[in-house]
Amino acid sequence: MKQRLRLGMGLVLALILTVTAALAGCASKNDGNSPGSSSESGNSSSGGKIQLELWDWWGDGQYKQVIEKIVDDFNKSQDKIEVKHVFYPWGDVWTKALAATAAGNPPDVIIQDINSVPSRAKAKQATDLQPYIEKEPGFKDKFYPQLWNATIYNGHSYGIPFTTDTRFLFYDKDAFKAAGLDPEKPPTTWDELLADARKLDDVSKDGKIKRLGFYPMAHTDWDIMAYNSDGKDFIDQQNHKAMINTPTKVAAIQWIYDNFIKYYGKKNIDAFTAEFGNDMSNPFVSGKVAMIVQTATEFTKVRDFAPDKNYGMAPIPERVKGSGHWSWGGGFTAEIPYGAKHPDASWEFIKYLTDKPAQTYWASQVYDSVANIEASKDPELLKNPVYKMATDNMQWTILTPTPLYAPNYMSLVKPNVDEVWLGKKTPQQAMDDSQKAVEDLIKQNS
Amino acid sequence: MPEEAISFPLSSGISIPDTFYRSGSDDVATQQRSRSRWKKTLTGYSFIAPWLIGFIVFTGGPLLFSLYVSFTNYDVTSRMDWVGLDNFKRMFNSDPLFWKSVYNTLWYVFIGVPFSTVGAILLSTLLSQKVWGAGFFRMLFYMPTVLSGVAVYTLWMQMLGPSTGLVNTILRFFGIDGPAWLSDPAWTKPALVLMRLWSLGTSMMLYLSAMHSVPEQLYEAAEIDGAGRVRRFFIITLPMISPIIFFDIIVSMIGAFQVFQEAYVMSKDNQGGPASSLLFYNLHLFNQAFTNFNMGYAAAMAWFLFLIVMAITLVNMAVSKYWVHYEGGDKR
């Protein structure tokens, strides 16, 4: 009796599992069909066109208008492919795309972070674009080499650079004048920067800060100054080595600690910086700092929120004469997720997106630095001084793609540097500890 | 055939008559009976099938999958090779941030939960007093619970601002120079505990209803015996609501172990800064899974957390014998 009962339960469970499997089967069948069916229905409705989806996060304002105009222009430029613009919130779009790629039903083109291309290449999340690139002679030379190199995994490119950014110094000319400084002579070295900054400071006797001439961690982190100190990444990408406790990097941390954190007091700095925000409360816009290191888009904030501000621009001052006005850039690539249904058509769209007309249009509307060299040097665009500054600054801009053998290594470095600001570690100690932690990380991953 | 009462995992609503389990000598009759029982079994299962299917497809399946994944180097898209205990070894031996995240999480659980439990009991004691306007205040204190997520955290980031934030402004009124809550690693976790105390609504409701169901005559008897208010609270109210306290502690602890959003929204770079002081277990897990694509490692972390929570809950259960009072009598 008991046995029969077990048999019965077994049967029931088996039945349930079958039903489940069947349901799951149906579901996946439907899923498998839906892109096909949508493109088929697309076939009937729009005359045999291949339907593509472009995923990004440009869901409002200027960005949305600009990308949709580019998509529209592309759709009108030929009659085989129809691209649809789909946007999700920043950050979400990548998690969503990851899930879609894992499920075998990815978008056709996606805008991705340029610093993590190799990790997607390795994990088979992005399509190898090398076969397409080889069919187009001179294709890679259209782009800034440091951007192009960031997209390479095992000698193949997995993403085409779309936009980039670079950081340089904005300074308030009126404040310079008021402090008795020459508004046409921005600082060029760290020493000059500091001397000018002190003159621009407005700090009350009890240490309360009303305005700082310069604060290296206003809207950027300390790593920008560390990159600026020697123009080198924290990782020697050629030899797979951590290069964190180098003398110049340690000196950069020491410089920030001595001249800012210790000089003004951590508590006062914390109170001062806690009110930094975006737009209106952007520290340069609101006049809380007289100099700031920022991307070119800072200019749009000033334009929109402090139109009367009379500002100048200069490369980031160098650590010592001759060390270089190094800056840091990020950016985005256009990629074809692995398993996309129409890679040839996707490639056609990516080519359009990264070619001169689309790139020029993009740059002229949203003032991002674009990856296409020719577009970025468009004479019309260069008439805008901010844009010209950004383009010129590309020569000083390094990218720091996260290597596969040191995933998320900055998460090991930053806490150590935080301890320096707290006075718990010396810069040398912090960078030595970071060096060791990242060396261990590299050992584990190779 | 011996008669056996077979316990059958049907939902309690369906009862099977005893006669079912009585076997006859006649084979045909047995067959018939077993067939009709089979039918009933099927009916029973078909009633709970929607839940069963949902469970297997959406919970049980993924759960088992993640257990398997925790022994692989799964990265969502390209590989899933068996690596044995490697993920666990790496977790214990060579991931410095792992132990940091364990420490932060335990801190939050063992400091945060006592505070919020005591806070909720005190609050509901006050609100259970029969005074004018108590209903209004109950609503007022429950309101933060209705608000949710990122909006609340953004609001708190403003309130915790060092110089113009509401919290420090109030502290300054009392002559206290408040800390830079979210920039000073020593104060980030206390800031989160403070924030936790703000949304006690759910626990408060539980305690309120438990307090209202304490029989009035107990208080009367104690009063006649000369027990004061405080004494009555400790010898009557607390023991009488102890099952609810127990429930609340377990649920809050499990919830506190899963702390994630606060740290994700309120920390620097979403990485748990400053100085990793807000790097909670689940934030580290999330970064491993979705920034580094170490899904296998993240799954291993998830199962380890499950073991920790399980162990602490079991300890809680064991200890509860000594302080939780059930009206059905002590089972000690």
Coordinates of C-alpha atoms in Angstrom, one line a residue, chain B residues 46-309:
Chain B
S46 CA -4.1 19.5 -8.7
F47 CA -5.5 22.0 -6.2
I48 CA -2.0 23.0 -5.0
A49 CA -0.5 22.6 -8.4
P50 CA -0.3 26.4 -9.2
W51 CA 1.7 26.9 -6.1
L52 CA 3.9 23.8 -6.7
I53 CA 4.6 24.8 -10.3
G54 CA 5.4 28.3 -9.3
F55 CA 7.6 27.1 -6.5
I56 CA 9.5 24.7 -8.7
V57 CA 9.9 27.0 -11.6
F58 CA 10.6 30.3 -9.9
T59 CA 12.0 29.4 -6.5
G60 CA 13.1 25.8 -6.0
G61 CA 14.7 25.4 -9.4
P62 CA 16.8 28.6 -9.3
L63 CA 17.7 27.8 -5.6
L64 CA 19.1 24.4 -6.5
F65 CA 20.8 25.9 -9.6
S66 CA 22.5 28.5 -7.5
L67 CA 23.7 25.7 -5.1
Y68 CA 25.3 24.0 -8.1
V69 CA 26.6 27.2 -9.5
S70 CA 28.4 27.9 -6.2
F71 CA 30.8 25.0 -7.0
T72 CA 31.5 26.3 -10.5
N73 CA 33.2 29.3 -12.1
Y74 CA 29.9 30.4 -13.8
D75 CA 30.1 33.8 -15.3
V76 CA 26.6 34.0 -16.8
T77 CA 27.6 33.8 -20.4
S78 CA 30.6 31.7 -21.2
R79 CA 31.6 29.1 -18.7
M80 CA 30.3 26.8 -16.0
D81 CA 33.1 24.4 -15.0
W82 CA 33.1 22.5 -11.8
V83 CA 35.8 24.0 -9.5
G84 CA 34.9 22.1 -6.3
L85 CA 35.4 24.1 -3.2
D86 CA 37.6 26.8 -4.8
N87 CA 35.0 29.6 -4.4
F88 CA 34.7 28.9 -0.7
K89 CA 38.5 28.6 -0.3
R90 CA 39.0 31.9 -2.0
M91 CA 36.3 33.5 0.1
F92 CA 37.9 32.4 3.4
N93 CA 41.6 32.8 2.4
S94 CA 42.2 35.3 -0.2
D95 CA 39.4 37.9 -0.5
P96 CA 40.2 40.7 2.0
L97 CA 37.0 42.4 1.3
F98 CA 35.0 39.3 2.2
W99 CA 35.9 39.5 5.9
K100 CA 35.4 43.2 5.9
S101 CA 31.9 42.7 4.5
V102 CA 31.2 40.0 7.1
Y103 CA 32.3 42.3 9.9
N104 CA 30.2 45.2 8.6
T105 CA 27.2 43.1 8.3
L106 CA 27.5 41.5 11.8
W107 CA 28.0 44.9 13.2
Y108 CA 24.8 46.1 11.6
V109 CA 22.9 43.1 12.7
F110 CA 24.1 43.0 16.3
I111 CA 23.9 46.7 16.9
G112 CA 21.0 47.6 14.7
V113 CA 18.5 44.9 15.6
P114 CA 18.7 45.4 19.4
F115 CA 18.2 49.1 18.9
S116 CA 15.3 48.7 16.6
T117 CA 13.6 46.1 18.7
V118 CA 13.9 48.0 21.9
G119 CA 12.9 51.2 20.1
A120 CA 9.8 49.5 18.6
I121 CA 8.8 48.2 22.0
L122 CA 9.2 51.5 23.7
L123 CA 7.4 53.3 20.9
S124 CA 4.5 50.9 21.0
T125 CA 4.3 51.1 24.8
L126 CA 4.0 54.9 24.5
L127 CA 1.5 54.6 21.7
S128 CA -0.6 52.0 23.5
Q129 CA -1.4 54.5 26.3
K130 CA -5.0 55.5 26.2
V131 CA -4.5 59.2 25.6
W132 CA -6.1 61.6 23.2
G133 CA -4.6 61.6 19.7
A134 CA -2.8 58.2 20.1
G135 CA -4.3 57.1 16.8
F136 CA -2.9 60.1 15.0
F137 CA 0.6 59.5 16.4
R138 CA 0.4 55.8 15.4
M139 CA -0.3 56.9 11.9
L140 CA 2.5 59.4 12.1
F141 CA 5.0 56.8 13.2
Y142 CA 3.8 54.3 10.7
M143 CA 4.1 56.7 7.8
P144 CA 7.9 56.3 7.1
T145 CA 7.3 52.6 6.5
V146 CA 5.0 53.4 3.6
L147 CA 7.7 55.4 1.9
S148 CA 10.3 53.3 0.3
G149 CA 13.7 52.8 -1.1
V150 CA 15.9 55.2 -2.9
A151 CA 13.7 58.3 -2.2
V152 CA 14.1 57.7 1.5
Y153 CA 17.8 57.2 1.3
T154 CA 18.3 60.3 -0.7
L155 CA 16.2 62.2 1.8
W156 CA 18.4 60.8 4.6
M157 CA 21.6 61.8 2.7
Q158 CA 20.3 65.4 2.9
M159 CA 19.3 65.1 6.5
L160 CA 22.7 63.6 7.5
G161 CA 24.7 66.4 5.8
P162 CA 27.4 67.6 8.2
S163 CA 26.7 71.3 8.3
T164 CA 23.2 72.0 6.9
G165 CA 21.7 68.6 7.5
L166 CA 18.7 68.4 9.8
V167 CA 20.3 65.9 12.2
N168 CA 23.3 68.0 12.9
T169 CA 21.3 71.2 13.0
I170 CA 19.2 69.6 15.8
L171 CA 22.4 68.3 17.5
R172 CA 23.9 71.8 17.3
F173 CA 20.8 73.1 19.1
F174 CA 21.9 71.0 22.0
G175 CA 25.4 72.2 21.7
I176 CA 26.7 69.0 20.1
D177 CA 28.9 69.3 17.0
G178 CA 27.6 66.4 15.0
P179 CA 29.9 64.2 12.9
A180 CA 30.2 64.0 9.1
W181 CA 27.8 61.0 9.2
L182 CA 28.4 59.6 5.7
S183 CA 32.0 60.7 5.1
D184 CA 33.5 59.4 8.4
P185 CA 33.8 55.6 8.4
A186 CA 33.3 55.6 12.2
W187 CA 29.9 57.1 11.8
T188 CA 28.5 55.5 8.6
K189 CA 27.1 52.4 10.2
P190 CA 25.6 54.3 13.2
A191 CA 24.0 56.6 10.6
L192 CA 22.3 53.6 9.0
V193 CA 21.2 52.3 12.4
L194 CA 19.7 55.8 13.1
M195 CA 17.9 55.6 9.8
R196 CA 16.6 52.2 10.7
L197 CA 15.1 53.6 13.9
W198 CA 13.0 55.9 11.7
S199 CA 11.1 53.2 10.0
L200 CA 9.9 51.0 12.9
G201 CA 6.3 51.0 11.7
T202 CA 5.9 47.3 10.9
S203 CA 7.3 46.1 14.2
M204 CA 5.4 48.8 16.1
M205 CA 2.1 47.5 14.6
L206 CA 3.0 44.0 15.7
Y207 CA 3.8 45.1 19.3
L208 CA 0.8 47.3 19.5
S209 CA -1.6 44.5 18.6
A210 CA 0.2 42.1 21.0
M211 CA 0.0 44.6 23.8
H212 CA -3.7 45.1 23.2
S213 CA -4.4 41.4 23.6
V214 CA -2.8 41.2 27.0
P215 CA -5.7 40.4 29.3
E216 CA -6.7 43.4 31.4
Q217 CA -7.3 41.3 34.5
L218 CA -3.6 40.5 34.8
Y219 CA -2.8 44.2 35.1
E220 CA -5.6 44.6 37.6
A221 CA -4.4 41.7 39.7
A222 CA -0.9 43.1 39.7
E223 CA -2.1 46.5 40.6
I224 CA -4.1 45.2 43.5
D225 CA -0.9 43.4 44.6
G226 CA 0.8 46.8 44.6
A227 CA 2.9 46.5 41.4
G228 CA 3.8 49.9 39.9
R229 CA 3.7 50.8 36.2
V230 CA 7.3 49.8 35.5
R231 CA 7.0 46.6 37.3
R232 CA 3.8 45.7 35.5
F233 CA 5.5 46.4 32.2
F234 CA 8.4 44.0 33.1
I235 CA 6.4 41.2 34.7
I236 CA 3.3 41.3 32.6
T237 CA 3.6 43.1 29.3
L238 CA 7.0 41.9 28.3
P239 CA 6.4 38.2 29.0
M240 CA 3.0 38.3 27.4
I241 CA 4.4 39.8 24.2
S242 CA 7.6 37.7 24.2
P243 CA 6.4 35.4 21.3
I244 CA 6.0 38.5 19.2
I245 CA 9.4 39.9 20.3
F246 CA 10.9 36.6 19.4
F247 CA 9.3 36.7 16.0
D248 CA 10.3 40.3 15.4
I249 CA 13.9 39.6 16.4
I250 CA 14.2 36.6 14.0
V251 CA 12.6 38.5 11.1
S252 CA 14.6 41.7 11.8
M253 CA 17.8 39.7 12.0
I254 CA 17.2 38.0 8.7
G255 CA 16.3 41.4 7.2
A256 CA 19.4 43.0 8.6
F257 CA 21.6 40.3 7.2
Q258 CA 20.2 41.2 3.8
V259 CA 21.0 44.9 4.1
F260 CA 21.9 46.1 0.6
Q261 CA 20.0 49.1 -0.8
E262 CA 21.0 51.6 1.9
A263 CA 24.7 50.9 1.2
Y264 CA 24.3 50.7 -2.5
V265 CA 22.6 54.1 -2.6
M266 CA 24.4 56.0 0.2
S267 CA 28.0 54.8 -0.2
K268 CA 30.7 56.4 -2.3
D269 CA 30.9 54.8 -5.8
N270 CA 28.4 52.2 -4.8
Q271 CA 31.4 50.3 -3.5
G272 CA 30.7 50.6 0.2
G273 CA 33.0 53.6 0.8
P274 CA 34.4 55.5 2.7
A275 CA 37.1 53.0 3.7
S276 CA 34.8 50.1 2.9
S277 CA 32.8 50.9 6.0
L278 CA 29.5 50.3 4.2
L279 CA 30.6 47.3 2.3
F280 CA 27.9 44.9 3.5
Y281 CA 27.8 41.3 2.6
N282 CA 25.2 41.6 -0.1
L283 CA 26.8 44.7 -1.6
H284 CA 30.0 42.7 -2.0
L285 CA 28.0 39.8 -3.4
F286 CA 26.3 42.1 -5.9
N287 CA 29.5 43.6 -7.0
Q288 CA 31.0 40.2 -7.5
A289 CA 28.0 39.0 -9.5
F290 CA 27.2 42.0 -11.6
T291 CA 30.5 44.0 -11.8
N292 CA 33.0 41.2 -12.0
F293 CA 30.6 38.6 -13.4
N294 CA 31.9 36.1 -10.8
M295 CA 28.4 34.5 -10.5
G296 CA 29.8 31.3 -9.1
Y297 CA 31.6 33.1 -6.4
A298 CA 28.6 35.2 -5.6
A299 CA 26.4 32.1 -5.4
A300 CA 28.9 30.6 -3.0
M301 CA 28.7 33.8 -0.9
A302 CA 24.9 33.6 -0.9
W303 CA 24.9 30.0 0.4
F304 CA 27.4 30.9 3.0
L305 CA 25.2 33.7 4.2
F306 CA 22.3 31.3 4.2
L307 CA 24.3 29.0 6.6
I308 CA 25.2 31.9 8.9
V309 CA 21.6 33.1 9.1

